[in-house]
PDB file of C-alpha atoms in Angstrom:
ATOM      1  CA  MET A  14     -14.427 -20.378 -21.812  1.00 71.00           C
ATOM      2  CA  GLY A  15     -13.084 -20.675 -18.263  1.00 87.00           C
ATOM      3  CA  ILE A  16     -12.990 -18.321 -15.349  1.00 91.00           C
ATOM      4  CA  LYS A  17     -10.272 -15.653 -15.582  1.00 96.00           C
ATOM      5  CA  ARG A  18      -8.457 -15.133 -12.274  1.00 96.00           C
ATOM      6  CA  GLU A  19      -5.588 -12.680 -11.897  1.00 96.00           C
ATOM      7  CA  LEU A  20      -3.533 -10.749  -9.378  1.00 96.00           C
ATOM      8  CA  VAL A  21      -3.166  -7.080 -10.344  1.00 97.00           C
ATOM      9  CA  PRO A  22      -1.885  -3.870  -8.742  1.00 96.00           C
ATOM     10  CA  TYR A  23      -4.539  -2.275  -6.527  1.00 94.00           C
ATOM     11  CA  GLU A  24      -6.570   0.671  -7.830  1.00 92.00           C
ATOM     12  CA  SER A  25      -9.072   2.708  -5.798  1.00 87.00           C
ATOM     13  CA  TRP A  26     -12.086   1.492  -7.793  1.00 90.00           C
ATOM     14  CA  HIS A  27     -11.299  -2.076  -6.659  1.00 91.00           C
ATOM     15  CA  LEU A  28     -12.170  -1.268  -3.049  1.00 85.00           C
ATOM     16  CA  GLU A  29     -15.309   0.633  -4.031  1.00 83.00           C
ATOM     17  CA  ALA A  30     -16.527  -2.356  -6.073  1.00 86.00           C
ATOM     18  CA  LEU A  31     -15.568  -4.800  -3.316  1.00 84.00           C
ATOM     19  CA  MET A  32     -17.763  -2.968  -0.785  1.00 79.00           C
ATOM     20  CA  GLU A  33     -20.851  -4.486  -2.434  1.00 81.00           C
ATOM     21  CA  TYR A  34     -19.965  -8.065  -1.465  1.00 76.00           C
ATOM     22  CA  LEU A  35     -17.743  -7.999   1.600  1.00 71.00           C
ATOM     23  CA  ARG A  36     -17.470 -11.117   3.737  1.00 66.00           C
ATOM     24  CA  PRO A  37     -19.588 -10.878   6.906  1.00 66.00           C
ATOM     25  CA  LEU A  38     -16.429 -10.314   8.984  1.00 64.00           C
ATOM     26  CA  GLU A  39     -15.280  -7.294   6.983  1.00 68.00           C
ATOM     27  CA  GLU A  40     -18.818  -5.979   6.718  1.00 65.00           C
ATOM     28  CA  SER A  41     -19.298  -6.047  10.499  1.00 64.00           C
ATOM     29  CA  VAL A  42     -15.963  -4.281  11.068  1.00 63.00           C
ATOM     30  CA  TYR A  43     -16.768  -1.737   8.364  1.00 63.00           C
ATOM     31  CA  LYS A  44     -20.118  -0.941  10.012  1.00 64.00           C
ATOM     32  CA  LYS A  45     -18.611  -0.699  13.503  1.00 59.00           C
ATOM     33  CA  ILE A  46     -15.814   1.667  12.527  1.00 56.00           C
ATOM     34  CA  ASN A  47     -18.271   3.658  10.381  1.00 59.00           C
ATOM     35  CA  LYS A  48     -15.726   4.665   7.782  1.00 64.00           C
ATOM     36  CA  ASP A  49     -16.392   5.488   4.183  1.00 69.00           C
ATOM     37  CA  TYR A  50     -14.533   3.203   1.755  1.00 69.00           C
ATOM     38  CA  ARG A  51     -12.514   6.284   0.719  1.00 75.00           C
ATOM     39  CA  GLU A  52     -11.101   6.402   4.265  1.00 76.00           C
ATOM     40  CA  TRP A  53     -10.067   2.737   3.944  1.00 71.00           C
ATOM     41  CA  HIS A  54      -8.434   3.648   0.618  1.00 75.00           C
ATOM     42  CA  LYS A  55      -6.430   6.445   2.298  1.00 82.00           C
ATOM     43  CA  MET A  56      -5.314   4.028   5.028  1.00 77.00           C
ATOM     44  CA  ILE A  57      -4.231   1.476   2.411  1.00 78.00           C
ATOM     45  CA  MET A  58      -2.237   3.990   0.407  1.00 83.00           C
ATOM     46  CA  ALA A  59      -0.613   5.608   3.473  1.00 88.00           C
ATOM     47  CA  ASP A  60       1.552   2.682   4.556  1.00 87.00           C
ATOM     48  CA  THR A  61       1.239  -0.095   1.979  1.00 92.00           C
ATOM     49  CA  PRO A  62       3.822   0.266  -0.783  1.00 93.00           C
ATOM     50  CA  GLU A  63       2.371  -2.328  -3.183  1.00 95.00           C
ATOM     51  CA  PRO A  64      -1.246  -3.293  -2.482  1.00 95.00           C
ATOM     52  CA  VAL A  65      -2.779  -5.856  -4.821  1.00 96.00           C
ATOM     53  CA  THR A  66      -6.204  -7.027  -5.936  1.00 96.00           C
ATOM     54  CA  ILE A  67      -7.434 -10.414  -7.036  1.00 97.00           C
ATOM     55  CA  LEU A  68      -9.875 -10.149  -9.909  1.00 97.00           C
ATOM     56  CA  VAL A  69     -12.213 -12.902 -11.072  1.00 95.00           C
ATOM     57  CA  ASP A  70     -13.648 -12.202 -14.502  1.00 95.00           C
ATOM     58  CA  GLY A  71     -12.729  -8.541 -14.008  1.00 95.00           C
ATOM     59  CA  LYS A  72     -14.482  -8.270 -10.623  1.00 94.00           C
ATOM     60  CA  PRO A  73     -12.413  -7.483  -7.496  1.00 95.00           C
ATOM     61  CA  ILE A  74     -12.904 -10.239  -4.907  1.00 93.00           C
ATOM     62  CA  LEU A  75     -10.025  -9.418  -2.549  1.00 93.00           C
ATOM     63  CA  VAL A  76      -7.680  -6.530  -1.783  1.00 93.00           C
ATOM     64  CA  ALA A  77      -4.486  -7.314   0.117  1.00 94.00           C
ATOM     65  CA  GLY A  78      -1.140  -5.887   1.033  1.00 95.00           C
ATOM     66  CA  VAL A  79       1.671  -5.577   3.517  1.00 97.00           C
ATOM     67  CA  SER A  80       1.868  -2.414   5.583  1.00 95.00           C
ATOM     68  CA  MET A  81       5.369  -1.437   6.612  1.00 95.00           C
ATOM     69  CA  LEU A  82       5.527  -0.934  10.377  1.00 95.00           C
ATOM     70  CA  TRP A  83       9.256  -0.087  10.409  1.00 95.00           C
ATOM     71  CA  ALA A  84      12.391  -1.297   8.625  1.00 96.00           C
ATOM     72  CA  GLY A  85      12.339  -5.077   8.393  1.00 97.00           C
ATOM     73  CA  VAL A  86       8.821  -5.535   9.798  1.00 98.00           C
ATOM     74  CA  GLY A  87       5.551  -5.673   7.893  1.00 97.00           C
ATOM     75  CA  GLU A  88       1.955  -6.569   8.636  1.00 96.00           C
ATOM     76  CA  SER A  89      -0.107  -8.412   6.050  1.00 96.00           C
ATOM     77  CA  TRP A  90      -3.802  -7.695   5.655  1.00 92.00           C
ATOM     78  CA  ILE A  91      -6.739  -8.770   3.514  1.00 90.00           C
ATOM     79  CA  ILE A  92     -10.129  -7.258   2.759  1.00 86.00           C
ATOM     80  CA  GLY A  93     -12.128 -10.160   1.374  1.00 85.00           C
ATOM     81  CA  SER A  94     -15.481 -10.847  -0.181  1.00 85.00           C
ATOM     82  CA  HIS A  95     -17.913 -13.731  -0.066  1.00 86.00           C
ATOM     83  CA  TYR A  96     -16.134 -14.973  -3.219  1.00 89.00           C
ATOM     84  CA  PHE A  97     -13.128 -15.897  -1.034  1.00 87.00           C
ATOM     85  CA  ARG A  98     -14.099 -19.516  -0.374  1.00 88.00           C
ATOM     86  CA  PRO A  99     -14.862 -20.535  -4.007  1.00 92.00           C
ATOM     87  CA  ASN A 100     -11.480 -19.114  -5.047  1.00 94.00           C
ATOM     88  CA  TYR A 101      -9.515 -20.305  -2.003  1.00 93.00           C
ATOM     89  CA  ILE A 102      -6.806 -22.258  -3.858  1.00 94.00           C
ATOM     90  CA  PHE A 103      -6.050 -19.431  -6.301  1.00 96.00           C
ATOM     91  CA  ILE A 104      -6.075 -16.835  -3.499  1.00 95.00           C
ATOM     92  CA  THR A 105      -3.768 -18.947  -1.347  1.00 95.00           C
ATOM     93  CA  LYS A 106      -1.237 -19.459  -4.147  1.00 95.00           C
ATOM     94  CA  GLN A 107      -1.259 -15.766  -5.029  1.00 96.00           C
ATOM     95  CA  CYS A 108      -0.875 -14.704  -1.384  1.00 95.00           C
ATOM     96  CA  ILE A 109       2.137 -16.990  -0.961  1.00 95.00           C
ATOM     97  CA  LYS A 110       3.784 -15.605  -4.133  1.00 96.00           C
ATOM     98  CA  TYR A 111       3.031 -12.010  -3.133  1.00 96.00           C
ATOM     99  CA  MET A 112       4.329 -12.419   0.422  1.00 96.00           C
ATOM    100  CA  ASN A 113       7.537 -14.149  -0.726  1.00 96.00           C
ATOM    101  CA  TYR A 114       8.128 -11.399  -3.284  1.00 96.00           C
ATOM    102  CA  PHE A 115       7.437  -8.672  -0.691  1.00 96.00           C
ATOM    103  CA  ILE A 116       9.663 -10.270   1.960  1.00 97.00           C
ATOM    104  CA  LYS A 117      12.580 -10.445  -0.464  1.00 97.00           C
ATOM    105  CA  LYS A 118      12.120  -7.010  -2.033  1.00 97.00           C
ATOM    106  CA  HIS A 119      11.668  -5.165   1.267  1.00 96.00           C
ATOM    107  CA  LYS A 120      14.168  -7.307   3.205  1.00 98.00           C
ATOM    108  CA  LEU A 121      11.703  -8.240   5.929  1.00 98.00           C
ATOM    109  CA  ARG A 122      12.849 -10.169   8.971  1.00 98.00           C
ATOM    110  CA  ARG A 123       9.301 -10.422  10.319  1.00 98.00           C
ATOM    111  CA  LEU A 124       5.907 -10.520   8.649  1.00 98.00           C
ATOM    112  CA  GLN A 125       2.900 -10.569  10.933  1.00 98.00           C
ATOM    113  CA  ALA A 126      -0.811 -11.096  10.441  1.00 97.00           C
ATOM    114  CA  ILE A 127      -3.737 -10.445  12.739  1.00 95.00           C
ATOM    115  CA  THR A 128      -7.025 -12.360  12.636  1.00 91.00           C
ATOM    116  CA  THR A 129     -10.251 -11.983  14.571  1.00 86.00           C
ATOM    117  CA  VAL A 130     -10.732 -14.340  17.506  1.00 91.00           C
ATOM    118  CA  GLY A 131     -13.472 -16.866  16.835  1.00 85.00           C
ATOM    119  CA  ASN A 132     -12.889 -17.191  13.098  1.00 82.00           C
ATOM    120  CA  PRO A 133     -11.353 -20.653  12.538  1.00 87.00           C
ATOM    121  CA  GLU A 134     -11.321 -20.176   8.748  1.00 85.00           C
ATOM    122  CA  LEU A 135      -8.901 -17.237   9.053  1.00 86.00           C
ATOM    123  CA  VAL A 136      -6.766 -19.074  11.605  1.00 91.00           C
ATOM    124  CA  LYS A 137      -6.420 -22.018   9.187  1.00 92.00           C
ATOM    125  CA  PHE A 138      -5.619 -19.634   6.344  1.00 92.00           C
ATOM    126  CA  ALA A 139      -2.870 -17.920   8.373  1.00 95.00           C
ATOM    127  CA  GLU A 140      -1.385 -21.269   9.372  1.00 94.00           C
ATOM    128  CA  PHE A 141      -1.527 -22.511   5.760  1.00 92.00           C
ATOM    129  CA  LEU A 142       0.462 -19.400   4.773  1.00 94.00           C
ATOM    130  CA  ASN A 143       3.175 -20.503   7.248  1.00 94.00           C
ATOM    131  CA  PHE A 144       2.320 -18.029   9.981  1.00 97.00           C
ATOM    132  CA  GLN A 145       2.774 -19.214  13.567  1.00 97.00           C
ATOM    133  CA  TYR A 146       0.403 -18.303  16.380  1.00 97.00           C
ATOM    134  CA  GLU A 147       1.903 -15.892  18.922  1.00 98.00           C
ATOM    135  CA  GLY A 148      -0.967 -14.910  21.188  1.00 97.00           C
ATOM    136  CA  GLU A 149      -4.196 -13.020  21.722  1.00 97.00           C
ATOM    137  CA  LEU A 150      -4.403  -9.231  21.590  1.00 97.00           C
ATOM    138  CA  ARG A 151      -7.295  -8.051  23.736  1.00 97.00           C
ATOM    139  CA  SER A 152      -9.484  -5.232  22.398  1.00 95.00           C
ATOM    140  CA  TYR A 153      -7.003  -4.719  19.529  1.00 92.00           C
ATOM    141  CA  GLY A 154      -9.330  -4.680  16.504  1.00 84.00           C
ATOM    142  CA  MET A 155     -10.538  -1.476  14.864  1.00 76.00           C
ATOM    143  CA  ASP A 156     -13.938  -2.386  16.290  1.00 76.00           C
ATOM    144  CA  GLY A 157     -12.584  -3.270  19.759  1.00 84.00           C
ATOM    145  CA  SER A 158     -12.611  -7.024  19.125  1.00 86.00           C
ATOM    146  CA  ASN A 159      -9.967  -9.433  20.390  1.00 94.00           C
ATOM    147  CA  GLN A 160      -7.459 -10.534  17.754  1.00 95.00           C
ATOM    148  CA  TYR A 161      -4.902 -13.305  17.299  1.00 97.00           C
ATOM    149  CA  MET A 162      -1.337 -12.396  16.353  1.00 98.00           C
ATOM    150  CA  PHE A 163       0.516 -14.644  13.901  1.00 98.00           C
ATOM    151  CA  SER A 164       4.004 -14.163  12.481  1.00 98.00           C
ATOM    152  CA  ARG A 165       6.546 -15.457  10.030  1.00 97.00           C
ATOM    153  CA  VAL A 166      10.049 -14.769  11.270  1.00 96.00           C
ATOM    154  CA  ILE A 167      12.440 -14.950   8.352  1.00 93.00           C
TER     155      ILE A 167
END
């Protein structure tokens, strides 16, 4: 029997389970901002109309969504685990489908993504998802880190 991978609507228990095996990047941010996962859950639900989770054999390995900034503009985000790399192809395909669906449904003219400076893996991922580099945002991260801004203008 093979590995079962699926994209499903986000539920609060997904984030709680994901906290056990965050990627080092998310773990360092999580520690610096010192927020309980329930606070992250509230932030997700406040401005993300349709968050999703990728499950592998029933285990959440990634939570993602698009937060609406204002009409026509959204910001994509991902909370990943150390299972990201072994499932990279599946995750990439699902992210592309989800973003295309979200862009069409919510009539976006701009979708942006922010990645941490110094993380070439995330830069490559953003570029593979057809985002274009726009510039560096100094001290922009929740933890005060510098971030790169990418966008897809539709």
